[in-house]
Amino acid sequence: METDLLRIFLSVANKGSFAAVAKERNVDPSSISRAIATLESQLDARLFQRTTRSLTLTEAGHLFLARAKPICDELEIARDELASFQKKVSGKLRISTSVAFGQTCLLPHLPIFRDLYPDLQIDLKLSDQNLDLISNEIDLAIRLNPLSDNRFIRSRLKHTRYRVVAAPNYLSKNPPLSTPADLEQHECLLFDLPQYQDFWNFKDGQGKLSQIPISGNLTMSNALAIKECALRGLGIALLADWMVEKDIQDGKLVDLFPNHEVSAEEFDTGIWIIYPDRAFLPSKTRVMIDFLKDNLK
């Protein structure tokens, strides 16, 4: 029995779709269907119940999955240990992170990482949705909030601080801001999440808390778009320090309340590395974690 058939079976079981696995492998869905049919023929058992709308494991499929996954895991461990012995890191590393963090912080460092590990394939999934690590077979996620799930390991990469910023040309045309309460009279750029659209939370140097109502006519689902609108003078934005530090230094944006902590949710904000909890951490994942901690912390 070919090990690739086992890996295709595991992928189909995870994703519940021939088409999804075919897209990932860049092949025709019929080839995935044929591979599963070949495996079923070799086992003389039906592994999936197929309908026009769904694809689910049969009882035999569940039994085979329980046995096949440890076998593939052991093969992966053996290959990884051999690669480590040969000082060679290879395979495909699937990474998930937000569009803004990926483009702002991760992509600039990729050339260095590629030079260090030229045999490692990188599948970078940039999405502002928190993709499921298991069903999408993601090795490593970089999230702006921790994941409360005991199936995963969480490690804070760095602390972040949010800034309330505006462009000089916006400030020159609108009433002055001396306290956070003045925001109620201004156009704010809204992030398309429920907790970001109604209030921003402030904490002053003495620890006094205040919740300031905000409003605006522009709502966006991407932090990079919010930053671009702020730079163009369309309103006031709440953005992470790693997005706006350089623009503040260059005078393109003004930090309106540098003596306050600001957040749309909790004040203990940061960036977390998240990966599946398993006995063996592949070297491809380990080298990326070490690289991120060395270069982004």
Coordinates of C-alpha atoms in Angstrom, one line a residue:
M1 CA 0.0 0.0 0.0
E2 CA 1.4 3.4 -1.0
T3 CA 2.0 5.9 1.8
D4 CA 0.7 8.6 -0.5
L5 CA -2.7 6.9 -0.5
L6 CA -2.7 7.0 3.3
R7 CA -1.9 10.7 3.3
I8 CA -4.7 11.4 0.8
F9 CA -7.1 9.5 2.9
L10 CA -6.1 11.5 6.0
S11 CA -6.5 14.8 4.2
V12 CA -10.0 13.8 2.8
A13 CA -11.0 12.7 6.3
N14 CA -9.9 16.0 7.7
K15 CA -11.4 18.2 5.1
G16 CA -14.5 16.2 4.2
S17 CA -14.1 17.0 0.5
F18 CA -12.3 15.6 -2.5
A19 CA -12.3 19.1 -4.1
A20 CA -10.6 20.7 -1.1
V21 CA -7.8 18.1 -1.1
A22 CA -7.5 18.4 -4.9
K23 CA -7.1 22.2 -4.7
E24 CA -4.5 21.8 -2.0
R25 CA -2.5 19.4 -4.2
N26 CA -3.2 21.2 -7.4
V27 CA -4.7 18.2 -9.1
D28 CA -8.1 17.3 -10.6
P29 CA -10.7 16.2 -8.0
S30 CA -11.2 13.0 -10.0
S31 CA -7.6 11.9 -9.2
I32 CA -8.4 12.2 -5.5
S33 CA -11.6 10.2 -5.9
R34 CA -9.6 7.5 -7.9
A35 CA -7.0 7.4 -5.1
I36 CA -9.7 6.8 -2.5
A37 CA -11.3 4.2 -4.7
T38 CA -8.0 2.4 -5.1
L39 CA -7.4 2.4 -1.3
E40 CA -10.9 1.0 -0.7
S41 CA -10.3 -1.7 -3.3
Q42 CA -7.0 -2.7 -1.6
L43 CA -8.8 -2.8 1.8
D44 CA -12.0 -4.4 0.5
A45 CA -13.9 -1.9 2.5
R46 CA -15.9 1.3 1.9
L47 CA -14.2 4.2 3.8
F48 CA -16.5 7.1 2.9
Q49 CA -20.2 7.5 2.6
R50 CA -20.8 9.7 -0.4
T51 CA -23.8 11.8 -1.2
T52 CA -24.3 14.8 -3.5
R53 CA -23.9 17.1 -0.5
S54 CA -21.6 15.4 1.9
L55 CA -18.7 13.1 2.4
T56 CA -18.5 11.3 5.8
L57 CA -16.4 8.4 7.2
T58 CA -18.1 5.0 7.4
E59 CA -17.6 2.9 10.5
A60 CA -14.8 1.1 8.7
G61 CA -13.4 4.5 7.7
H62 CA -13.2 5.6 11.4
L63 CA -11.5 2.3 12.3
F64 CA -9.0 2.7 9.6
L65 CA -8.4 6.4 10.4
A66 CA -7.5 5.4 14.0
R67 CA -4.8 3.1 12.7
A68 CA -3.6 5.0 9.7
K69 CA -2.9 8.3 11.4
P70 CA -0.3 7.0 13.9
I71 CA 1.4 5.1 11.0
C72 CA 1.7 8.4 9.0
D73 CA 2.8 10.3 12.1
E74 CA 5.6 7.7 12.7
L75 CA 6.8 7.9 9.1
E76 CA 6.9 11.7 9.4
I77 CA 8.9 11.4 12.6
A78 CA 11.3 9.0 11.0
R79 CA 11.8 11.3 8.0
D80 CA 12.2 14.3 10.2
E81 CA 14.8 12.6 12.4
L82 CA 16.7 11.6 9.3
A83 CA 16.6 15.1 8.0
S84 CA 17.8 16.5 11.3
F85 CA 20.7 13.9 11.2
Q86 CA 21.6 15.2 7.8
K87 CA 21.2 18.9 8.9
K88 CA 18.5 19.3 6.3
V89 CA 15.0 20.8 6.9
S90 CA 12.5 20.0 4.2
G91 CA 8.8 19.4 3.6
K92 CA 5.8 21.8 3.5
L93 CA 5.2 24.2 6.3
R94 CA 1.7 25.7 6.5
I95 CA 1.5 29.0 8.3
S96 CA -1.7 31.0 9.1
T97 CA -1.8 34.6 10.1
S98 CA -3.8 37.8 9.5
V99 CA -3.4 39.8 6.3
A100 CA -2.0 42.8 8.1
F101 CA 0.5 41.0 10.3
G102 CA 1.6 38.8 7.4
Q103 CA 2.3 41.7 5.1
T104 CA 3.7 44.1 7.6
C105 CA 5.8 41.8 9.8
L106 CA 6.3 38.4 8.3
L107 CA 6.9 38.9 4.6
P108 CA 9.9 41.3 5.1
H109 CA 11.7 38.4 6.9
L110 CA 10.9 35.6 4.5
P111 CA 13.9 36.2 2.3
I112 CA 16.2 35.6 5.2
F113 CA 14.3 32.5 6.3
R114 CA 14.3 31.1 2.7
D115 CA 18.1 31.5 2.5
L116 CA 18.4 29.6 5.8
Y117 CA 16.1 26.7 4.7
P118 CA 15.9 26.6 0.9
D119 CA 14.5 23.1 0.8
L120 CA 11.5 24.0 3.0
Q121 CA 8.2 24.7 1.1
I122 CA 6.1 27.5 2.7
D123 CA 2.3 27.6 2.3
L124 CA 1.4 31.0 3.8
K125 CA -2.3 31.5 4.4
L126 CA -3.1 35.2 5.0
S127 CA -6.7 35.6 6.3
D128 CA -8.5 37.8 8.8
Q129 CA -10.6 34.7 9.7
N130 CA -9.1 32.4 12.3
L131 CA -8.7 29.3 10.1
D132 CA -9.1 25.9 11.9
L133 CA -5.7 24.5 12.4
I134 CA -6.8 20.8 12.3
S135 CA -9.1 20.8 9.3
N136 CA -6.7 23.0 7.3
E137 CA -3.7 21.0 8.4
I138 CA -1.9 24.1 9.5
D139 CA 1.4 23.6 11.3
L140 CA 1.7 27.0 12.9
A141 CA -0.6 30.0 13.4
I142 CA 0.3 33.5 14.4
R143 CA -2.7 35.1 16.1
L144 CA -3.5 38.5 17.7
N145 CA -5.3 36.7 20.5
P146 CA -4.7 33.4 22.3
L147 CA -6.6 30.3 21.5
S148 CA -8.4 28.6 24.4
D149 CA -8.1 25.0 23.3
N150 CA -6.1 22.3 25.0
R151 CA -5.3 20.7 21.7
F152 CA -2.9 23.5 21.0
I153 CA 0.3 25.0 22.5
R154 CA 0.3 28.8 22.9
S155 CA 3.4 31.0 23.3
R156 CA 3.4 34.8 23.3
L157 CA 5.7 36.1 20.6
K158 CA 5.5 39.7 21.7
H159 CA 3.4 42.2 23.6
T160 CA 1.6 44.9 21.6
R161 CA 0.1 48.3 22.3
Y162 CA -2.7 49.9 20.4
R163 CA -2.5 53.5 19.3
V164 CA -5.1 56.1 18.4
V165 CA -3.7 57.8 15.3
A166 CA -4.7 60.4 12.7
A167 CA -3.0 62.1 9.8
P168 CA -1.8 65.8 10.2
N169 CA -4.1 66.9 7.4
Y170 CA -7.2 65.4 9.2
L171 CA -6.2 67.1 12.5
S172 CA -5.7 70.5 10.7
K173 CA -9.3 70.4 9.4
N174 CA -11.1 69.2 12.5
P175 CA -11.6 70.3 16.2
P176 CA -8.6 69.7 18.5
L177 CA -8.4 66.6 20.7
S178 CA -7.2 67.0 24.2
T179 CA -8.9 64.1 26.0
P180 CA -10.2 60.7 24.8
A181 CA -13.8 62.0 25.3
D182 CA -13.2 64.4 22.4
L183 CA -13.4 61.4 20.1
E184 CA -17.2 61.5 20.3
Q185 CA -17.1 64.6 18.0
H186 CA -14.8 63.0 15.4
E187 CA -15.0 60.6 12.5
C188 CA -13.5 57.3 13.5
L189 CA -12.5 54.5 11.1
L190 CA -14.3 51.3 12.2
F191 CA -13.0 47.8 12.1
D192 CA -15.7 45.2 11.0
L193 CA -15.8 43.4 14.3
P194 CA -18.6 43.9 16.9
Q195 CA -16.4 44.9 19.8
Y196 CA -14.5 47.5 17.6
Q197 CA -17.4 49.5 16.3
D198 CA -19.1 51.1 19.4
F199 CA -16.5 51.9 22.1
W200 CA -12.8 52.2 22.6
N201 CA -11.4 51.6 26.1
F202 CA -8.8 53.9 27.7
K203 CA -6.5 53.6 30.7
D204 CA -4.6 56.7 31.9
G205 CA -1.3 56.8 33.7
Q206 CA -3.0 56.5 37.1
G207 CA -4.9 53.4 36.0
K208 CA -8.3 55.2 35.6
L209 CA -10.5 53.4 33.1
S210 CA -12.9 55.1 30.6
Q211 CA -15.0 53.7 27.8
I212 CA -15.5 56.2 25.0
P213 CA -18.3 55.9 22.4
I214 CA -17.1 56.1 18.8
S215 CA -18.8 56.5 15.5
G216 CA -17.9 56.8 11.8
N217 CA -19.1 56.4 8.3
L218 CA -16.3 54.0 7.1
T219 CA -16.3 50.4 8.3
M220 CA -13.6 48.0 6.9
S221 CA -12.7 44.4 7.4
N222 CA -9.0 44.8 7.0
A223 CA -6.6 46.7 9.2
L224 CA -4.3 47.6 6.3
A225 CA -7.3 49.4 4.6
I226 CA -8.0 51.3 7.9
K227 CA -4.4 52.4 8.0
E228 CA -4.5 53.6 4.4
C229 CA -7.7 55.6 5.1
A230 CA -6.0 57.1 8.2
L231 CA -3.0 58.1 6.1
R232 CA -5.3 59.8 3.6
G233 CA -6.9 61.9 6.3
L234 CA -10.3 60.1 6.3
G235 CA -10.6 59.7 10.0
I236 CA -9.1 58.5 13.3
A237 CA -7.9 54.9 13.6
L238 CA -7.1 52.4 16.4
L239 CA -4.2 50.3 15.2
A240 CA -1.5 48.1 16.7
D241 CA 1.9 49.7 17.3
W242 CA 3.7 47.3 14.9
M243 CA 1.5 48.7 12.1
V244 CA 2.0 52.5 12.8
E245 CA 5.3 52.9 14.6
K246 CA 7.2 53.9 11.4
D247 CA 4.5 56.2 10.2
I248 CA 4.4 58.0 13.6
Q249 CA 8.2 58.4 13.5
D250 CA 8.0 59.7 9.9
G251 CA 5.3 62.2 10.9
K252 CA 2.7 60.7 8.6
L253 CA 0.5 59.8 11.6
V254 CA 0.1 61.4 15.0
D255 CA -0.2 59.4 18.2
L256 CA -3.1 61.3 19.8
F257 CA -2.9 59.8 23.3
P258 CA 0.6 58.5 23.9
N259 CA 0.1 58.5 27.7
H260 CA -2.9 56.2 27.6
E261 CA -3.3 52.5 27.0
V262 CA -6.0 51.9 24.5
S263 CA -7.9 48.8 23.4
A264 CA -11.2 47.7 21.8
E265 CA -11.1 44.6 24.1
E266 CA -8.6 43.7 26.8
F267 CA -5.5 45.7 27.6
D268 CA -3.2 42.6 27.8
T269 CA -2.8 42.4 24.0
G270 CA -0.1 40.6 22.1
I271 CA 0.8 38.2 19.3
W272 CA 0.8 34.5 20.0
I273 CA 2.4 31.5 18.2
I274 CA -0.1 28.6 18.2
Y275 CA 0.6 25.1 17.0
P276 CA -1.0 21.6 17.6
D277 CA -0.1 19.9 20.8
R278 CA 1.7 16.7 20.0
A279 CA 4.5 14.5 21.4
F280 CA 6.8 15.3 18.4
L281 CA 7.3 18.8 17.1
P282 CA 8.5 18.6 13.5
S283 CA 11.8 20.3 12.8
K284 CA 10.1 22.5 10.1
T285 CA 7.8 23.9 12.7
R286 CA 10.6 24.2 15.3
V287 CA 12.9 26.2 13.1
M288 CA 10.2 28.7 12.2
I289 CA 9.2 29.2 15.8
D290 CA 12.9 29.9 16.7
F291 CA 13.2 32.2 13.7
L292 CA 10.1 34.2 14.7
K293 CA 11.3 34.6 18.3
D294 CA 14.7 35.7 17.2
N295 CA 13.6 38.2 14.6
L296 CA 10.2 39.5 15.7
K297 CA 10.3 39.5 19.5

